[in-house]
PDB file of C-alpha atoms in Angstrom:
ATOM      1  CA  UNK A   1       0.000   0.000   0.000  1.00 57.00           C
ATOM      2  CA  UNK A   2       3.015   2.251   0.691  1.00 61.00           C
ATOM      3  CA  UNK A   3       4.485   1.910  -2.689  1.00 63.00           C
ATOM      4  CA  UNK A   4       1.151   2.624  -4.728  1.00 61.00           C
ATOM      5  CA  UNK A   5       0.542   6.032  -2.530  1.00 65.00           C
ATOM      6  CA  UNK A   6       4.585   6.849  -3.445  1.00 69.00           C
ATOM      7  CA  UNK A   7       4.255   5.853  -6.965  1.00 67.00           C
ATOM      8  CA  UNK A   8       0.540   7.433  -6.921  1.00 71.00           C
ATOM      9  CA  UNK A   9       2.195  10.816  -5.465  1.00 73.00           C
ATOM     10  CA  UNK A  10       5.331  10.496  -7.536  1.00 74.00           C
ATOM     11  CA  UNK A  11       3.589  10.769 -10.869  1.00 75.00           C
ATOM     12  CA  UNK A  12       0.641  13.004 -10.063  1.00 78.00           C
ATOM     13  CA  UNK A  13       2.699  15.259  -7.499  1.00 81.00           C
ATOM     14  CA  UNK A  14       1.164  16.504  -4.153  1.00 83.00           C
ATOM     15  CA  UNK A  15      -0.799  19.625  -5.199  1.00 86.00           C
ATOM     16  CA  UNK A  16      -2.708  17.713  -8.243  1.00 87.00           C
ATOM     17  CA  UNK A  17      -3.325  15.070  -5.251  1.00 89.00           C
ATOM     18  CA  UNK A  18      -4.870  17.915  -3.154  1.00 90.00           C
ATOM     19  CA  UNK A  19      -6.778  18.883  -5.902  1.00 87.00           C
ATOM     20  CA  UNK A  20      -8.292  16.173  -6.607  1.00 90.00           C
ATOM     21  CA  UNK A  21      -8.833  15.239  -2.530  1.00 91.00           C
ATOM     22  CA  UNK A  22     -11.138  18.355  -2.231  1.00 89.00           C
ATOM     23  CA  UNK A  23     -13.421  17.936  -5.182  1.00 88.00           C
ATOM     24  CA  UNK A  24     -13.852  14.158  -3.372  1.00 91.00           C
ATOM     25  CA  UNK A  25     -14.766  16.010  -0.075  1.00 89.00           C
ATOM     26  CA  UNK A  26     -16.840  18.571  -2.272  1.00 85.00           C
ATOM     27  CA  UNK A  27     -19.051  15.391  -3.509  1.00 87.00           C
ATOM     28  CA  UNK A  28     -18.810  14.219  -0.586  1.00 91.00           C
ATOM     29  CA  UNK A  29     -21.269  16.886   0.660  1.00 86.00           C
ATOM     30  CA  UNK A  30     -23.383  16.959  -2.338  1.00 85.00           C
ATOM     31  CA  UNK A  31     -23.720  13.181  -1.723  1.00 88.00           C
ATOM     32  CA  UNK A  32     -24.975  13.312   1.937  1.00 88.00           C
ATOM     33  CA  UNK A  33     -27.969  15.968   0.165  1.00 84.00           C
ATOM     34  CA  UNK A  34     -28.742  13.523  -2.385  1.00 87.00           C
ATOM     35  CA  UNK A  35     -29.146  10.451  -0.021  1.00 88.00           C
ATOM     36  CA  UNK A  36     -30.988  12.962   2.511  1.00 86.00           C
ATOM     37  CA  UNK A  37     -33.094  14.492  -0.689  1.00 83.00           C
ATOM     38  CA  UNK A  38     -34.359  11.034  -1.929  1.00 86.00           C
ATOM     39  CA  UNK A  39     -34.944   9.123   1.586  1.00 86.00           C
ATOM     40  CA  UNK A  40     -36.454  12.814   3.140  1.00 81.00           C
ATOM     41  CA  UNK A  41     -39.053  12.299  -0.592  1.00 80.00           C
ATOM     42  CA  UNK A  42     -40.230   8.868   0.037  1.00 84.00           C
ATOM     43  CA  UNK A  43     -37.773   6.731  -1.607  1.00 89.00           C
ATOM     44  CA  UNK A  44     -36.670   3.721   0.493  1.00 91.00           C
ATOM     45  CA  UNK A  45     -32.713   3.878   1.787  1.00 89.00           C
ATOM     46  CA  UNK A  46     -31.525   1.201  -0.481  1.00 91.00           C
ATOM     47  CA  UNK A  47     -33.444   2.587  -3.836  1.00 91.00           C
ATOM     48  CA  UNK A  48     -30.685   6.259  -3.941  1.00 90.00           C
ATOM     49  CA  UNK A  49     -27.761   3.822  -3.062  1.00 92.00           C
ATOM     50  CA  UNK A  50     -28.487   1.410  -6.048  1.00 92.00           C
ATOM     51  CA  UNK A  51     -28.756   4.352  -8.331  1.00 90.00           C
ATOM     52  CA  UNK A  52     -25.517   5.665  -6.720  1.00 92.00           C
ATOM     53  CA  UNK A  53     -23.672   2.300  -7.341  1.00 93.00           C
ATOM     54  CA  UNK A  54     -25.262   1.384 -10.605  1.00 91.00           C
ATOM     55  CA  UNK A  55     -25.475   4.568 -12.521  1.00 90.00           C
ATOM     56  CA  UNK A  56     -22.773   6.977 -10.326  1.00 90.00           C
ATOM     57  CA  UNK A  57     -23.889  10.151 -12.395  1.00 87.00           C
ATOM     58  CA  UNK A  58     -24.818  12.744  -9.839  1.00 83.00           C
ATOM     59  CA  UNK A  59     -26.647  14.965 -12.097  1.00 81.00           C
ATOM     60  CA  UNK A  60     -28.830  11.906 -13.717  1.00 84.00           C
ATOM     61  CA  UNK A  61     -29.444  10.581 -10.288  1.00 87.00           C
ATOM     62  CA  UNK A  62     -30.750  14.202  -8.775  1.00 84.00           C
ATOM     63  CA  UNK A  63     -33.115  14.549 -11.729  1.00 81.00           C
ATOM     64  CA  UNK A  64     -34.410  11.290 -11.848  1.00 86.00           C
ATOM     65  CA  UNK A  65     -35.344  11.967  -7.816  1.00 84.00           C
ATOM     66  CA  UNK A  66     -36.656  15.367  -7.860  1.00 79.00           C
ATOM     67  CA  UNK A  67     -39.072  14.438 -11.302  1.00 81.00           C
ATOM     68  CA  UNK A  68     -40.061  11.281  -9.488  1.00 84.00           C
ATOM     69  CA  UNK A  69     -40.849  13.100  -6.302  1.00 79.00           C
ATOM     70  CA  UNK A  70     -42.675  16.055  -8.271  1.00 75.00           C
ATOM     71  CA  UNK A  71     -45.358  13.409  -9.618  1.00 79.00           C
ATOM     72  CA  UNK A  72     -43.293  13.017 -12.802  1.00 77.00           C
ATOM     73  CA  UNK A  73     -43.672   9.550 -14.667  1.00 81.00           C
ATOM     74  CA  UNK A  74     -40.858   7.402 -14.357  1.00 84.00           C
ATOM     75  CA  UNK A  75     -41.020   7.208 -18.058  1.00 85.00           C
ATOM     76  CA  UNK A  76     -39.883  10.983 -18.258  1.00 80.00           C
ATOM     77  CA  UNK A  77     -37.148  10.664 -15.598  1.00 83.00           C
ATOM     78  CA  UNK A  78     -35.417   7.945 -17.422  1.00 86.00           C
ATOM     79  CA  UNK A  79     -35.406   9.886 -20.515  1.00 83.00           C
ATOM     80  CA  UNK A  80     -34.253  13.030 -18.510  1.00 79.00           C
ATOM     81  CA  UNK A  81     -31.411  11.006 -17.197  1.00 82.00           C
ATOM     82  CA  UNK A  82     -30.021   9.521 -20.507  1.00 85.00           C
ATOM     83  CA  UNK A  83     -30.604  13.322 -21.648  1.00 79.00           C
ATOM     84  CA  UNK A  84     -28.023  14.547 -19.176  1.00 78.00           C
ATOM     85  CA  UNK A  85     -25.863  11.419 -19.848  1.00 83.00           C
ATOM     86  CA  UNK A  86     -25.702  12.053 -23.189  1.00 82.00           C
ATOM     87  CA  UNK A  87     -22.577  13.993 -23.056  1.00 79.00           C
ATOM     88  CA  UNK A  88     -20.566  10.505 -21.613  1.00 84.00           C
ATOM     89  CA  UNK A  89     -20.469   9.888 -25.661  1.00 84.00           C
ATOM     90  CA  UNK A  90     -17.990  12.818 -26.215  1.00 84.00           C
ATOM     91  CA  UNK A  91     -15.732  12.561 -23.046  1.00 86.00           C
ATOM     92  CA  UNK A  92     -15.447   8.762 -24.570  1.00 86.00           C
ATOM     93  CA  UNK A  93     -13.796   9.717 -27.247  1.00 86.00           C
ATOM     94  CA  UNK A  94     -11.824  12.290 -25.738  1.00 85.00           C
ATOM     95  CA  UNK A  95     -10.549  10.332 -23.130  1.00 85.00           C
ATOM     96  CA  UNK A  96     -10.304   6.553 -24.527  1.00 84.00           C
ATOM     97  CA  UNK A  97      -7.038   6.053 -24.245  1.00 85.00           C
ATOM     98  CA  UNK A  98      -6.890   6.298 -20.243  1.00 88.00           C
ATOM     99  CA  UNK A  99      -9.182   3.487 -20.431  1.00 87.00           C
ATOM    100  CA  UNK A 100      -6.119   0.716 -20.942  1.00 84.00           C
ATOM    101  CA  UNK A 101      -6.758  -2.170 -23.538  1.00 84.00           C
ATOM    102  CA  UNK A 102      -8.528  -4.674 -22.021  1.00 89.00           C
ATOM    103  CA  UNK A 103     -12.055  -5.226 -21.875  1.00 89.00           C
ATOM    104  CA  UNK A 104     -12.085  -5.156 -18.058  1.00 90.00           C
ATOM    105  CA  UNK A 105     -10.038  -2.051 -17.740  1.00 90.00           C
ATOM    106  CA  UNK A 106     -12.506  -0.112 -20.473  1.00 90.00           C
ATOM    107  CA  UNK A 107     -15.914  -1.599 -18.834  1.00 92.00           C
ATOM    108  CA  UNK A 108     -15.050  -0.368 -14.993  1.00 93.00           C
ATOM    109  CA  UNK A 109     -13.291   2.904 -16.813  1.00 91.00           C
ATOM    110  CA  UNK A 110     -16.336   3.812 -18.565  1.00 92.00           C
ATOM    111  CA  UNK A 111     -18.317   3.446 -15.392  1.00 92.00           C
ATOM    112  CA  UNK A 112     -15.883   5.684 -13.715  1.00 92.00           C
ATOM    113  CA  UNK A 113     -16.450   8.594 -16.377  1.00 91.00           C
ATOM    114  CA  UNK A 114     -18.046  11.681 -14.665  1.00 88.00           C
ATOM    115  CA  UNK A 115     -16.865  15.484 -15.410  1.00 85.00           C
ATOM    116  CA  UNK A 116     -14.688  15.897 -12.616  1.00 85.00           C
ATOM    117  CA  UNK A 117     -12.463  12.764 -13.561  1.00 89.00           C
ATOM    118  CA  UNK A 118     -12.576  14.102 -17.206  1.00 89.00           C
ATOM    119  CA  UNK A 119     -11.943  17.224 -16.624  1.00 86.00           C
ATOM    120  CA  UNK A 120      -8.599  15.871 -14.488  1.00 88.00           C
ATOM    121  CA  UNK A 121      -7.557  14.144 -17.557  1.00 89.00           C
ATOM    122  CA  UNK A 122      -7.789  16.210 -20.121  1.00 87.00           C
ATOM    123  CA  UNK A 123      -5.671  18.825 -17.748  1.00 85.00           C
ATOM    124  CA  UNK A 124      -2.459  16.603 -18.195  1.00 85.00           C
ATOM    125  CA  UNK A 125      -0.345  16.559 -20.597  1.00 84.00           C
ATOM    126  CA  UNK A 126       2.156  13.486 -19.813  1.00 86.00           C
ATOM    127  CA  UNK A 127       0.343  10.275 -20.783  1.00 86.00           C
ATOM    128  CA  UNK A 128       1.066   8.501 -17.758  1.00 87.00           C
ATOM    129  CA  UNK A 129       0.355  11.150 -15.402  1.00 88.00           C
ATOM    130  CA  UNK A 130      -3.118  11.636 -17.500  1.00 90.00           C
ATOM    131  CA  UNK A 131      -4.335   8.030 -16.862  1.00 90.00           C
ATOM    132  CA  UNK A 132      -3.507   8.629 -13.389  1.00 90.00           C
ATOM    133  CA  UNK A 133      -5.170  11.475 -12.545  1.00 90.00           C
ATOM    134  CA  UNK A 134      -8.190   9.737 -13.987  1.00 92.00           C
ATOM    135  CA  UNK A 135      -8.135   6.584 -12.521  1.00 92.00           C
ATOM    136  CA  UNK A 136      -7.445   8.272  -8.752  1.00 92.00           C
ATOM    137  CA  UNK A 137      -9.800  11.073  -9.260  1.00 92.00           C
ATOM    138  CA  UNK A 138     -12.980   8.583 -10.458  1.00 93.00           C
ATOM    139  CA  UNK A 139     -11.741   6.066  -7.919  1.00 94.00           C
ATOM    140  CA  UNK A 140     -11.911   8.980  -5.116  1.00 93.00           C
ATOM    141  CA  UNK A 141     -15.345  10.078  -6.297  1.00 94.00           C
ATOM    142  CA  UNK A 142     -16.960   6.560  -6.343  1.00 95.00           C
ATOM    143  CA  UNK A 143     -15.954   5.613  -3.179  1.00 95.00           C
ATOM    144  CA  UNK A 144     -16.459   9.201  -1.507  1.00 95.00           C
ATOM    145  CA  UNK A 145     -19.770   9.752  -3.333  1.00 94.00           C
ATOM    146  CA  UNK A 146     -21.003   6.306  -2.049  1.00 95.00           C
ATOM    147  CA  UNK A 147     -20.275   7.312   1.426  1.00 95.00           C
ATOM    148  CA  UNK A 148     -21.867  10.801   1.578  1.00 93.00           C
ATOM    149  CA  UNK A 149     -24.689   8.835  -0.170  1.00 93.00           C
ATOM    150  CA  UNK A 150     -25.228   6.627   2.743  1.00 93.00           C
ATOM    151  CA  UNK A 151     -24.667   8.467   5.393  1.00 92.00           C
ATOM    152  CA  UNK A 152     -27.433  11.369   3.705  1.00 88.00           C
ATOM    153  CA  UNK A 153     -29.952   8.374   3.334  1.00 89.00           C
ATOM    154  CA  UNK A 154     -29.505   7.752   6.977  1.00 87.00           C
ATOM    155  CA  UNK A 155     -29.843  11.300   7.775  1.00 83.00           C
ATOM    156  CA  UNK A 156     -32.525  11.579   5.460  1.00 76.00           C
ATOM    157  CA  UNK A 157     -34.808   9.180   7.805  1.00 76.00           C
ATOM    158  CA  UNK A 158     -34.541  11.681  10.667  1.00 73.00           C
ATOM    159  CA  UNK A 159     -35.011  15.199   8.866  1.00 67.00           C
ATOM    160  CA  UNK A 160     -38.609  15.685   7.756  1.00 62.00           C
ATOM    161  CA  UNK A 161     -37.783  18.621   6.193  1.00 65.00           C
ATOM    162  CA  UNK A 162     -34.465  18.495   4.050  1.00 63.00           C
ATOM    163  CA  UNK A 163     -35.462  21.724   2.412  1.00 63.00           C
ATOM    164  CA  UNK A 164     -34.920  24.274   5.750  1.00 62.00           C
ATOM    165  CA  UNK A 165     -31.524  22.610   5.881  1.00 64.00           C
ATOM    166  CA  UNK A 166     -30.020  23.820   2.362  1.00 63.00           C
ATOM    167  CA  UNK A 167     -29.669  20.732   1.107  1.00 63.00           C
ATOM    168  CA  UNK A 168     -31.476  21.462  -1.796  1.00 65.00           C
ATOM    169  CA  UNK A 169     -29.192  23.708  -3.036  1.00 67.00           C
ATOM    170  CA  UNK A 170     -26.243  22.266  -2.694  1.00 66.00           C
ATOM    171  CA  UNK A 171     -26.094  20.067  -6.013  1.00 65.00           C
ATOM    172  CA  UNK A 172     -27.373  23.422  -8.003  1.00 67.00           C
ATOM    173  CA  UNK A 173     -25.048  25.268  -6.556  1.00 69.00           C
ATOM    174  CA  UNK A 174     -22.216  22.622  -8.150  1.00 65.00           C
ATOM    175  CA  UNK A 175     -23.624  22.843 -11.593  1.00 66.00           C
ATOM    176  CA  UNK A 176     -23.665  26.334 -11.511  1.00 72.00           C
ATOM    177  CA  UNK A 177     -20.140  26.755 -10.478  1.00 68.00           C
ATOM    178  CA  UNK A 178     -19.162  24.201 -12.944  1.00 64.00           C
ATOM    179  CA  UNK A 179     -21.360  25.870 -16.004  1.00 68.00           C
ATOM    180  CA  UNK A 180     -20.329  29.558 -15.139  1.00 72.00           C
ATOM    181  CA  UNK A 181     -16.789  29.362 -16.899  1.00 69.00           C
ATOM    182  CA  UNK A 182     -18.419  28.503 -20.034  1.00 69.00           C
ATOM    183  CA  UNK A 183     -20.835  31.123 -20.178  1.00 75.00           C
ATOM    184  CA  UNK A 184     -18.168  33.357 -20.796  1.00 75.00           C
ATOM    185  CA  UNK A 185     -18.150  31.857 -24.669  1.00 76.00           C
ATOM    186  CA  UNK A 186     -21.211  33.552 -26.269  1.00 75.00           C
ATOM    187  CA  UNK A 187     -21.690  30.665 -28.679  1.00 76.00           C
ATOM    188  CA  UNK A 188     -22.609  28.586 -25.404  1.00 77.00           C
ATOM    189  CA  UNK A 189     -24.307  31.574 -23.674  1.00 80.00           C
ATOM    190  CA  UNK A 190     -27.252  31.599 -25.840  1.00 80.00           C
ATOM    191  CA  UNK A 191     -28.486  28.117 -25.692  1.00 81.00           C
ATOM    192  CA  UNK A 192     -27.970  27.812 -22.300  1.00 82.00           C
ATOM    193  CA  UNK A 193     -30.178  30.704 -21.379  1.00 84.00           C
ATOM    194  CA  UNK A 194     -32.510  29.529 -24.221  1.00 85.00           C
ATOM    195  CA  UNK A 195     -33.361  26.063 -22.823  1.00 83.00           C
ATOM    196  CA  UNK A 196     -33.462  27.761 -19.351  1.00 84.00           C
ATOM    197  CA  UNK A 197     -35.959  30.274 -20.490  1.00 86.00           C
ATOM    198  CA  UNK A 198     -38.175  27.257 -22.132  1.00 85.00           C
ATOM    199  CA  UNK A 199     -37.869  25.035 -18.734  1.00 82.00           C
ATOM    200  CA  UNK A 200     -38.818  28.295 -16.560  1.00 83.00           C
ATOM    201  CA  UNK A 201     -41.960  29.309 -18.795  1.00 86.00           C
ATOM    202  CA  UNK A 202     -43.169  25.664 -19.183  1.00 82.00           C
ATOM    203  CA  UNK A 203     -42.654  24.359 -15.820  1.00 78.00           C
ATOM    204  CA  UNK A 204     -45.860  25.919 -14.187  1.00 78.00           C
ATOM    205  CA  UNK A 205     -48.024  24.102 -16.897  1.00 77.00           C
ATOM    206  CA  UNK A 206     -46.565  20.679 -17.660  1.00 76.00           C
ATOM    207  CA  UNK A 207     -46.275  17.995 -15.739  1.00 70.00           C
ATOM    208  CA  UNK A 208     -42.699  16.719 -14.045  1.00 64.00           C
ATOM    209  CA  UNK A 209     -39.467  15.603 -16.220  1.00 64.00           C
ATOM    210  CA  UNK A 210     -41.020  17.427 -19.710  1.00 73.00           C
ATOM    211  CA  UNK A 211     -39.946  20.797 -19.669  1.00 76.00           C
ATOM    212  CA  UNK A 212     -36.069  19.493 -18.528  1.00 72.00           C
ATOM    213  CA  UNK A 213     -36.571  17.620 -21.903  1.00 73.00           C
ATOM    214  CA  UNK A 214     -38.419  20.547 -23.823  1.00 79.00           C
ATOM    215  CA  UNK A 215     -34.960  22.523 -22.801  1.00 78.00           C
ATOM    216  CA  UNK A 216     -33.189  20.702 -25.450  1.00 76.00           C
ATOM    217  CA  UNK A 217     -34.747  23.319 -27.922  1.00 78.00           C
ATOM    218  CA  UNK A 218     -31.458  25.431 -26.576  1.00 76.00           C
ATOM    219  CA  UNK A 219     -28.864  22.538 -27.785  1.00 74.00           C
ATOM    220  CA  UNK A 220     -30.969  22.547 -31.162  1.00 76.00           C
ATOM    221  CA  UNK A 221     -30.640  26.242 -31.578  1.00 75.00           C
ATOM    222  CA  UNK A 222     -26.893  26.608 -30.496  1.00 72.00           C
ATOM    223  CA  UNK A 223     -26.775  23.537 -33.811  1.00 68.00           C
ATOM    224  CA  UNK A 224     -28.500  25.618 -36.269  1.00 68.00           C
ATOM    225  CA  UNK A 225     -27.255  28.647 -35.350  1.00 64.00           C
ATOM    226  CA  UNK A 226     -24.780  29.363 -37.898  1.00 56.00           C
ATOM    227  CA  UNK A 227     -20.904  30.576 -37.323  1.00 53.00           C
ATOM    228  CA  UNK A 228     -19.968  34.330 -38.503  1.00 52.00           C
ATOM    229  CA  UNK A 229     -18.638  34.485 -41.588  1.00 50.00           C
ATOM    230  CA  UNK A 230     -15.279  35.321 -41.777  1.00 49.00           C
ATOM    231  CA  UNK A 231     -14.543  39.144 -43.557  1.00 49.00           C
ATOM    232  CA  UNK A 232     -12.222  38.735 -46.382  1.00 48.00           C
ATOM    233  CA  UNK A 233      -9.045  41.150 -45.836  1.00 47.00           C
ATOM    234  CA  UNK A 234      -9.322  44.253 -48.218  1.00 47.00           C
ATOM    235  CA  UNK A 235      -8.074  43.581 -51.440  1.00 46.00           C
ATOM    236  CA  UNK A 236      -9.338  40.121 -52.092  1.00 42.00           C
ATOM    237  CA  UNK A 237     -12.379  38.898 -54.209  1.00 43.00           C
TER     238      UNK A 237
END
């Protein structure tokens, strides 16, 4: 055990290591909501720690709860979930070759793919320390996102009322400070505030889970919409 954490700290170096270290405690904390969340809205303790081992996509597993506790049909939940999954099809290809080469390697890899042990990766530029960082981040997270899961379920049976406690807003609060950065780009800007506008509007009117999936009109819009043409320098026809 000694030699993997030397060889673990050797490669990845102690300040990537504390990086990675506080965005596990950060999930931590945004795990103990969830499992609070979902046992405080009716679900039984086991059913958020079977999505937490089986799916282990904290964004998926938050929308699937809330729709399901809103009167949503599970139909729409599922489909939300794959929605926001969707983008696991790009960070595939951008990340395959941390995965290693065999079958094993690329099955429990794949199921360790979440945007903070993507994001890790594509930060590196040495190959070894790249498949590192993602196997010790996505390791981290799945055990440390597990945890805070369980211990919020077990909170969850004892607070009635998960809601005066904040806990609500802690997984928001994430995506938000994960989405901000991007905003910056105006190409992103307006479909994000597109399919947030559509989602806001529709939400008093339709029922649970639809107008998260009416909100792709914003992806469809930032497709179509078409890139600036380029001004030809004076002089040239």
């Amino acid at each position: 055990m000694r030699s993997i954490w030397r060889t673990t700290t050797r490669v990845l170096g102690r300040d990537l290591l504390r990086d990675i270290g506080l965005v596990c405690l950060a999930d931590t904390i945004v795990g103990i909501s969830y499992g609070a969340i979902a046992v405080g809205s009716g679900f039984p303790i086991w059913a958020p720690m079977l999505l937490s081992v089986l799916v282990f996509a904290g964004a998926s597993q938050f929308m699937f709860v809330g729709i399901i506790a809103a009167g949503g049909s599970p139909f729409a939940a599922v489909a939300a979930g794959l929605l926001a999954n969707a983008r696991h099809l790009p960070f595939g290809f951008a990340i395959g070759d941390v995965l290693g080469k065999r079958w094993s390697s690329r099955i429990v890899g794949s199921h360790l793919m979440i945007d903070e042990s993507v994001a890790f990766a594509l930060a590196q530029r040495d190959e070894e320390r790249r498949r590192a960082a993602y196997w010790v981040c996505g390791i981290g997270l799945f055990v440390c996102w597990n945890v805070g899961v369980l211990a919020g379920a077990y909170a969850g049976t004892a607070i009635s009322d998960t809601d005066a406690f904040g806990l609500d807003a802690a997984f928001p609060a994430v995506l938000l400070a994960l989405v901000l950065p991007s905003l910056r780009d105006r190409a992103t800007r307006l479909p994000v505030f597109l399919g947030v506008a559509v989602a806001l509007a529709t939400t008093p009117f339709l029922p649970a889970g639809l107008p998260v999936l009416l909100a792709l009109v914003g992806v469809l819009a930032g497709v179509a919409a078409k890139e600036p043409a380029e001004r030809e320098p004076e002089g040239v026809h």
